Coordinates of C-alpha atoms in Angstrom, one line a residue:
M1 CA -31.0 11.7 -0.9
T2 CA -29.9 8.1 -1.3
R3 CA -27.3 6.0 0.5
S4 CA -25.1 5.2 -2.5
I5 CA -21.6 5.9 -1.1
G6 CA -19.7 2.8 0.1
L7 CA -16.5 2.4 2.3
V8 CA -14.0 2.8 -0.6
Q9 CA -15.8 5.8 -2.0
A10 CA -16.1 7.4 1.5
T11 CA -12.4 6.9 2.2
A12 CA -11.6 8.4 -1.2
I13 CA -13.7 11.4 -0.5
N14 CA -12.0 11.9 2.8
M15 CA -8.5 11.5 1.5
I16 CA -8.8 13.8 -1.5
D17 CA -10.3 16.4 0.8
M18 CA -7.2 16.0 3.1
I19 CA -4.6 15.8 0.4
G20 CA -5.3 19.0 -1.5
I21 CA -2.9 21.7 -2.3
G22 CA -2.3 22.1 1.4
P23 CA 0.9 20.0 2.0
F24 CA 2.5 21.3 -1.2
V25 CA 2.1 25.0 -0.1
A26 CA 2.4 24.5 3.6
M27 CA 5.6 22.4 3.6
P28 CA 7.9 25.4 3.0
L29 CA 6.0 27.4 5.6
I30 CA 6.5 24.7 8.2
M31 CA 10.2 24.4 7.4
Q32 CA 10.6 28.2 7.9
L33 CA 9.1 27.9 11.4
M34 CA 10.8 24.7 12.6
G35 CA 14.2 24.6 11.0
A36 CA 16.1 21.7 9.4
G37 CA 15.2 18.3 10.7
D38 CA 12.6 19.5 13.1
F39 CA 9.8 20.2 10.6
I40 CA 8.7 16.5 10.9
Y41 CA 7.5 17.2 14.4
A42 CA 4.6 19.3 13.1
W43 CA 3.4 16.6 10.7
V44 CA 3.6 13.9 13.4
L45 CA 1.7 16.1 15.9
G46 CA -0.9 17.0 13.3
A47 CA -1.5 13.3 12.7
L48 CA -1.9 12.6 16.4
I49 CA -4.4 15.5 16.8
A50 CA -6.4 14.3 13.7
G51 CA -6.4 10.7 15.1
I52 CA -7.6 11.7 18.6
D53 CA -10.2 14.1 17.2
G54 CA -11.2 11.5 14.6
M55 CA -12.5 9.3 17.5
V56 CA -15.0 12.1 18.3
W57 CA -16.1 12.4 14.7
A58 CA -16.3 8.6 14.3
E59 CA -18.6 8.2 17.4
L60 CA -20.9 11.0 16.5
G61 CA -20.9 10.3 12.8
A62 CA -21.8 6.6 13.3
A63 CA -24.6 7.5 15.7
L64 CA -26.0 10.4 13.8
P65 CA -25.5 9.7 10.1
E66 CA -27.4 12.6 8.5
A67 CA -26.6 15.3 6.0
G68 CA -24.8 18.2 7.7
G69 CA -22.4 16.4 10.0
S70 CA -21.5 18.8 12.8
Y71 CA -24.8 20.6 12.4
Q72 CA -26.6 17.4 13.4
F73 CA -24.1 16.6 16.2
L74 CA -24.4 20.1 17.8
K75 CA -28.2 20.1 17.4
A76 CA -28.6 16.8 19.2
A77 CA -26.0 17.5 21.9
F78 CA -27.3 20.9 22.9
S79 CA -31.1 20.2 22.5
G80 CA -32.0 20.6 26.2
H81 CA -33.1 24.2 25.8
S82 CA -35.3 25.5 23.0
R83 CA -33.2 28.7 22.5
W84 CA -29.6 27.7 23.4
G85 CA -30.1 24.2 21.9
K86 CA -30.5 26.0 18.5
L87 CA -27.7 28.5 19.0
M88 CA -24.7 26.1 18.6
P89 CA -25.9 24.5 15.4
F90 CA -26.9 27.9 14.1
L91 CA -23.4 29.3 14.8
F92 CA -21.9 26.3 13.0
V93 CA -23.9 27.0 9.9
W94 CA -23.1 30.7 10.2
Q95 CA -19.4 30.2 10.3
T96 CA -19.7 27.6 7.5
L97 CA -20.9 30.4 5.2
F98 CA -17.5 32.0 5.6
Q99 CA -15.0 29.3 6.4
A100 CA -16.2 26.7 3.8
P101 CA -15.7 29.2 0.9
L102 CA -12.3 30.1 2.5
V103 CA -11.3 26.4 2.3
V104 CA -12.3 26.3 -1.4
A105 CA -10.5 29.6 -2.1
S106 CA -7.3 28.4 -0.5
G107 CA -7.2 25.4 -2.8
A108 CA -8.0 27.5 -5.8
I109 CA -5.3 30.1 -4.9
G110 CA -2.8 27.3 -4.3
F111 CA -3.7 25.8 -7.7
A112 CA -2.9 29.1 -9.4
Q113 CA 0.4 29.3 -7.5
Y114 CA 1.6 25.9 -8.7
L115 CA 0.4 26.6 -12.2
G116 CA 3.0 29.4 -12.1
Y117 CA 5.8 26.8 -12.4
L118 CA 4.5 25.9 -15.9
I119 CA 3.2 29.3 -17.0
P120 CA 4.5 32.5 -15.5
L121 CA 1.6 34.3 -14.1
G122 CA 1.2 37.8 -12.7
Y123 CA -0.9 38.6 -9.7
F124 CA -4.1 39.3 -11.5
Q125 CA -3.6 36.3 -13.8
Q126 CA -3.3 34.1 -10.8
K127 CA -6.5 35.5 -9.4
G128 CA -8.2 34.8 -12.7
V129 CA -7.1 31.2 -12.7
A130 CA -8.3 30.7 -9.2
A131 CA -11.7 32.0 -10.1
V132 CA -12.0 29.7 -13.1
V133 CA -11.0 26.7 -11.0
V134 CA -13.9 27.5 -8.5
V135 CA -16.4 27.7 -11.4
L136 CA -15.2 24.4 -12.9
V137 CA -15.5 22.5 -9.6
T138 CA -19.0 23.9 -9.1
L139 CA -20.0 22.7 -12.5
L140 CA -18.5 19.3 -12.0
L141 CA -20.6 18.8 -8.8
Y142 CA -23.8 19.6 -10.6
R143 CA -24.8 15.9 -10.9
R144 CA -26.2 12.9 -9.1
T145 CA -24.5 11.6 -5.8
A146 CA -23.9 8.1 -7.2
V147 CA -21.9 9.6 -10.1
L148 CA -20.0 11.8 -7.7
G149 CA -18.8 8.8 -5.7
R150 CA -17.3 7.2 -8.9
I151 CA -15.6 10.5 -9.8
A152 CA -14.2 10.7 -6.3
V153 CA -12.5 7.3 -6.6
L154 CA -11.0 8.3 -10.0
L155 CA -9.6 11.5 -8.5
W156 CA -8.4 9.6 -5.4
A157 CA -6.4 7.2 -7.6
G158 CA -4.5 10.1 -9.2
V159 CA -3.8 11.6 -5.7
I160 CA -2.4 8.3 -4.3
L161 CA -0.2 7.7 -7.4
T162 CA 1.2 11.2 -7.3
I163 CA 2.2 11.0 -3.6
L164 CA 3.7 7.5 -4.0
G165 CA 5.6 8.8 -7.0
I166 CA 7.1 11.5 -4.9
I167 CA 8.1 9.1 -2.2
S168 CA 9.6 6.6 -4.7
G169 CA 11.5 9.4 -6.3
G170 CA 13.2 10.3 -3.0
I171 CA 14.1 6.7 -2.4
W172 CA 15.6 6.4 -5.8
F173 CA 17.6 9.6 -5.5
A174 CA 18.9 8.5 -2.1
H175 CA 20.0 5.2 -3.7
T176 CA 21.8 6.8 -6.6
H177 CA 23.2 9.8 -4.7
P178 CA 24.5 8.3 -1.4
V179 CA 26.8 11.2 -0.7
V180 CA 23.9 13.6 -0.2
A181 CA 23.1 13.9 3.5
A182 CA 19.6 14.6 4.8
P183 CA 19.1 16.8 7.8
P184 CA 19.0 15.0 11.2
L185 CA 15.5 14.4 12.4
F186 CA 14.1 15.0 15.9
S187 CA 17.4 16.6 17.0
T188 CA 16.1 19.6 19.0
P189 CA 15.1 19.4 22.7
V190 CA 11.3 19.5 22.8
F191 CA 10.5 21.0 26.1
T192 CA 12.0 24.5 25.6
G193 CA 9.7 27.5 25.3
I194 CA 11.0 28.4 21.9
F195 CA 10.4 25.0 20.5
V196 CA 6.9 24.7 21.9
A197 CA 6.0 28.1 20.4
A198 CA 7.5 27.2 17.0
L199 CA 5.8 23.9 17.0
G200 CA 2.5 25.5 17.8
H201 CA 2.7 27.9 14.8
A202 CA 3.9 25.1 12.6
T203 CA 1.1 22.8 13.7
V204 CA -1.5 25.4 12.6
R205 CA -0.2 24.9 9.1
S206 CA 0.1 21.1 9.3
M207 CA -3.5 20.8 10.7
Y208 CA -4.7 22.7 7.7
C209 CA -3.3 19.9 5.6
Y210 CA -5.0 17.2 7.7
L211 CA -8.5 18.8 7.7
G212 CA -11.0 16.7 5.9
Y213 CA -10.7 13.3 7.7
Y214 CA -14.4 13.9 8.8
N215 CA -15.8 14.9 5.4
V216 CA -18.0 11.7 5.2
C217 CA -19.9 13.0 8.3
Q218 CA -21.2 15.9 6.2
L219 CA -22.5 13.3 3.7
G220 CA -23.9 11.0 6.5
S221 CA -27.3 10.6 4.8
E222 CA -25.6 9.3 1.6
I223 CA -23.3 6.7 3.2
R224 CA -24.2 3.0 3.1
N225 CA -24.0 1.2 6.4
P226 CA -22.9 4.4 8.2
G227 CA -22.4 2.7 11.6
R228 CA -19.4 0.8 10.2
N229 CA -18.3 2.8 7.2
I230 CA -18.0 6.2 8.7
P231 CA -15.6 5.3 11.5
R232 CA -13.5 3.1 9.3
S233 CA -13.2 5.7 6.6
I234 CA -12.1 8.3 9.1
F235 CA -9.4 6.1 10.7
W236 CA -8.2 4.7 7.3
S237 CA -8.0 8.3 6.0
V238 CA -6.0 9.6 8.9
A239 CA -3.5 6.7 9.0
G240 CA -3.0 6.7 5.2
V241 CA -2.5 10.4 4.9
A242 CA -0.1 10.6 7.9
V243 CA 2.1 7.9 6.3
L244 CA 2.0 9.7 2.9
Y245 CA 2.7 13.1 4.4
C246 CA 5.7 11.9 6.5
G247 CA 7.1 9.9 3.6
M248 CA 6.8 12.8 1.2
N249 CA 8.5 15.2 3.6
L250 CA 11.4 12.8 4.2
S251 CA 11.8 12.2 0.5
I252 CA 11.8 15.9 -0.4
A253 CA 14.2 16.7 2.5
R254 CA 16.6 14.0 1.1
V255 CA 16.8 15.7 -2.3
V256 CA 16.2 19.5 -1.9
P257 CA 18.7 21.5 0.2
F258 CA 16.9 23.0 3.2
P259 CA 17.7 26.7 2.3
V260 CA 16.1 26.0 -1.1
A261 CA 13.1 24.0 0.2
R262 CA 12.1 26.5 2.8
N263 CA 11.8 29.3 0.3
S264 CA 10.3 27.4 -2.6
S265 CA 6.8 28.5 -4.0
F266 CA 6.3 25.1 -5.6
I267 CA 8.5 22.7 -3.6
V268 CA 7.3 19.5 -5.3
S269 CA 8.2 20.9 -8.7
T270 CA 11.6 21.9 -7.4
F271 CA 12.1 18.4 -5.9
V272 CA 11.3 16.6 -9.1
E273 CA 13.4 19.0 -11.2
M274 CA 16.5 18.4 -9.0
A275 CA 15.9 14.6 -9.1
F276 CA 14.8 14.0 -12.6
G277 CA 15.0 17.2 -14.7
R278 CA 12.8 20.0 -15.9
H279 CA 10.5 17.8 -18.1
A280 CA 9.7 15.5 -15.3
A281 CA 9.0 18.4 -13.0
G282 CA 6.4 19.7 -15.5
V283 CA 4.6 16.3 -15.3
A284 CA 4.8 16.4 -11.5
T285 CA 3.3 19.9 -11.5
V286 CA 0.4 18.7 -13.6
L287 CA -0.2 15.9 -11.1
V288 CA -0.2 18.4 -8.2
L289 CA -2.7 20.4 -10.0
W290 CA -4.8 17.3 -10.3
I291 CA -4.6 16.8 -6.5
A292 CA -5.6 20.4 -5.9
F293 CA -8.6 20.1 -8.1
A294 CA -9.7 16.7 -6.6
S295 CA -9.5 18.2 -3.1
L296 CA -11.8 21.1 -4.1
F297 CA -14.2 18.7 -5.5
S298 CA -14.4 16.8 -2.2
V299 CA -14.5 19.9 0.0
M300 CA -17.4 21.5 -1.9
L301 CA -19.3 18.2 -2.0
G302 CA -19.2 17.9 1.8
Y303 CA -19.9 21.5 2.8
T304 CA -22.9 22.0 0.5
R305 CA -24.8 19.6 2.7
I306 CA -24.6 21.7 5.8
P307 CA -26.8 24.7 4.9
F308 CA -29.1 22.2 3.3
A309 CA -29.6 20.3 6.5
A310 CA -30.1 23.4 8.6
A311 CA -32.7 24.9 6.1
R312 CA -34.6 21.6 6.1
D313 CA -35.0 22.0 9.8
G314 CA -36.2 25.6 9.5
N315 CA -33.0 27.0 11.0
F316 CA -31.7 28.6 7.8
F317 CA -33.0 30.3 4.7
P318 CA -35.7 27.9 3.2
A319 CA -34.2 28.2 -0.3
F320 CA -31.2 26.2 0.9
A321 CA -33.4 23.1 1.5
R322 CA -34.2 22.7 -2.2
L323 CA -32.8 19.7 -4.0
H324 CA -32.3 19.6 -7.8
P325 CA -35.6 18.3 -9.2
T326 CA -34.0 15.4 -11.1
K327 CA -30.4 15.0 -9.8
G328 CA -31.2 15.1 -6.1
F329 CA -28.4 17.3 -4.8
P330 CA -28.7 20.6 -2.8
Q331 CA -28.3 23.0 -5.8
V332 CA -29.0 26.3 -4.0
S333 CA -26.3 25.5 -1.3
L334 CA -23.8 24.5 -4.0
L335 CA -24.3 27.7 -6.0
A336 CA -24.2 29.9 -2.9
L337 CA -21.0 28.4 -1.5
G338 CA -19.4 28.3 -5.0
G339 CA -20.3 31.9 -5.6
T340 CA -18.8 33.0 -2.2
A341 CA -15.7 31.0 -2.8
L342 CA -15.3 32.7 -6.2
V343 CA -15.3 36.1 -4.4
F344 CA -12.9 35.0 -1.7
S345 CA -10.4 33.6 -4.2
L346 CA -10.2 37.0 -5.7
L347 CA -9.8 38.9 -2.4
F348 CA -7.5 37.0 -0.1
R349 CA -3.9 35.8 0.2
L350 CA -3.1 32.1 0.7
T351 CA -1.3 32.5 4.1
D352 CA -4.1 34.5 5.6
V353 CA -6.7 32.0 4.4
I354 CA -4.9 29.0 5.9
V355 CA -4.8 30.5 9.4
G356 CA -8.2 32.1 9.2
I357 CA -9.9 28.7 8.4
L358 CA -8.7 27.2 11.6
A359 CA -9.4 30.3 13.8
M360 CA -13.0 30.3 12.7
R361 CA -13.7 26.6 13.2
I362 CA -12.0 25.5 16.4
L363 CA -14.3 27.0 19.1
V364 CA -17.7 26.1 17.7
Q365 CA -17.1 23.1 15.6
F366 CA -14.2 21.1 17.0
I367 CA -14.3 22.0 20.7
G368 CA -18.1 22.5 20.7
Q369 CA -18.9 19.0 19.4
A370 CA -16.3 17.3 21.6
V371 CA -18.1 18.8 24.6
G372 CA -21.4 17.9 22.9
L373 CA -20.4 14.2 22.7
M374 CA -19.9 14.1 26.5
L375 CA -23.3 15.7 26.9
L376 CA -24.9 13.1 24.7
R377 CA -23.2 10.2 26.5
R378 CA -24.5 11.6 29.8
K379 CA -28.1 12.6 29.0
R380 CA -28.9 9.9 26.3
K381 CA -28.4 6.7 28.2
G382 CA -30.5 4.7 25.7
M383 CA -28.9 6.2 22.6
H384 CA -27.3 3.7 20.3
F385 CA -23.6 4.3 19.5
P386 CA -22.5 1.8 16.8
F387 CA -18.9 2.9 17.5
R388 CA -17.6 3.8 21.0
M389 CA -14.1 5.3 21.3
W390 CA -11.4 3.6 23.4
L391 CA -10.4 5.0 26.8
Y392 CA -13.3 7.4 27.0
P393 CA -13.2 10.3 28.0
L394 CA -9.4 10.7 27.6
P395 CA -9.6 11.1 23.7
V396 CA -12.3 13.8 24.1
L397 CA -10.3 15.7 26.7
G398 CA -7.1 15.3 24.6
S399 CA -8.9 16.7 21.6
I400 CA -10.2 19.7 23.4
A401 CA -6.7 20.4 24.8
A402 CA -5.0 20.0 21.5
W403 CA -7.4 22.3 19.7
L404 CA -7.0 25.0 22.4
Y405 CA -3.2 24.7 21.8
V406 CA -3.7 25.2 18.0
Y407 CA -6.1 28.0 18.5
F408 CA -3.7 29.9 20.7
F409 CA -1.0 29.8 18.0
T410 CA -3.3 31.1 15.2
G411 CA -2.3 34.5 16.5
W412 CA -4.3 37.1 18.3
E413 CA -5.6 38.7 15.1
F414 CA -7.1 35.5 13.8
A415 CA -8.2 34.3 17.2
F416 CA -10.0 37.6 17.7
S417 CA -11.6 37.4 14.3
G418 CA -12.9 33.9 15.2
L419 CA -14.4 35.3 18.4
A420 CA -15.8 38.3 16.6
M421 CA -17.5 36.0 14.0
T422 CA -19.0 33.9 16.8
A423 CA -20.3 37.0 18.6
A424 CA -21.8 38.4 15.4
G425 CA -23.6 35.1 14.7
T426 CA -24.9 35.1 18.3
V427 CA -26.4 38.6 17.9
I428 CA -28.0 37.6 14.6
F429 CA -29.4 34.4 16.2
L430 CA -30.9 36.3 19.1
V431 CA -32.6 38.9 16.8
L432 CA -34.0 36.1 14.6
Y433 CA -35.2 34.1 17.6
K434 CA -37.0 37.1 19.2
R435 CA -38.6 37.9 15.9
N436 CA -39.6 34.5 14.5
G437 CA -39.4 32.2 17.6
K438 CA -38.3 28.6 17.2
G439 CA -38.6 28.6 13.4
L440 CA -35.9 31.3 13.0
F441 CA -36.2 31.6 9.3
S442 CA -39.8 30.4 8.9
S443 CA -41.7 33.4 10.4
G444 CA -42.4 31.7 13.7
A445 CA -43.2 28.2 12.3
T446 CA -41.9 25.4 14.4
S447 CA -39.1 23.5 12.9
G448 CA -38.9 19.7 12.7
P449 CA -38.0 17.6 15.7
I450 CA -34.6 18.5 17.2
D451 CA -33.6 14.9 17.4
P452 CA -33.5 12.5 14.4
P453 CA -36.1 9.8 14.8
Y454 CA -33.5 7.1 15.6
I455 CA -31.7 9.0 18.4
A456 CA -33.6 7.5 21.3
G457 CA -32.1 4.1 20.9
A458 CA -32.9 2.6 17.5
K459 CA -30.0 1.7 15.3
P460 CA -29.2 4.3 12.5
P461 CA -30.3 3.5 9.0
Q462 CA -28.2 1.1 7.0

């Protein structure tokens, strides 16, 4: 795998992962939870959590720029014990098999929902559209990494232009319709129990929309000058998307009456129709579909590298370590995740998928690697960190606390499902470890070194 993705391409890959169908389907859900004027709290809090957690990803990604992202971070951080050092990275790959296809399925289902504005679709028709979208994304990714970087920039340009168009439309409408009053913002006392609970549930939805600021870490072995470009792409992505999200929410709130907005299935289409008419709304809907498709492209691109990295170490099925013989991408991983996403897009509802994605990931991935960073800092005194976060360890502790807050408000059903998935993965790991030893999936063969060759202090590859 070659380092062919630069800073602009890396930032584009992050941002089109973040700005998928999420904000367009989650916005009404957040409004239902928070009420008029207060919904903006959830978007601001989501940006703060993403920014704080982004410091963890930036430090780890710059120091360990390899395919697989969190898999590599957890493997390096918990490598002190031959058995338990392999458990955390195994659990991450295990939950990736489920949550990654869920992420792809959520985008495909949202795509079909918005298409319903242009073409009335029944339930089974929507499911058919979602399935076709998954297949098309999989086929698009079946090519060289260098080509994928250029495709990402093209898709990113469409995403940015669409969001800026929505914001500009709201500004224009406010200028031409000065009598329309927007709901007052930040008007509710924030320290009441009801507000904290409502904000928690709303932040689960807003964090779903911010997920993806770390996508370049999954592609670490394909990023040029990773010590500089990975942290920069993460922070640029979080800051840029936060501004776009807040601007878009304020523009829509200025045009669409709150009772209409909170119950809309395609709020952007409703917004453009009220501001510019039905024909313009059709164009806007097409652009939203472009964004949804672009996001699926980026999501699938990043996640396919995770089973590949684990299989290459002997910690997952060996078939997943295969690269395409001429195009150099992990083809088995791509086909496996794409096939699972196809099934999930046919089985699940959008609201359940959104919450389930976070419930599965928080404990092992987000909290696990935050703890792992502190372990690395303590036990790897000579390890080279090209980027070191400011005010350490406060951002790490803040990230852990924030994710626990979000996890609590996923609801007991989804929180329990996340624990059950982790427990099932632990049982499978112990069975495999007892049967095959350190190789897990290689009949007792010893996997490669737990630590990448540069972890002891050498600078990461440029």
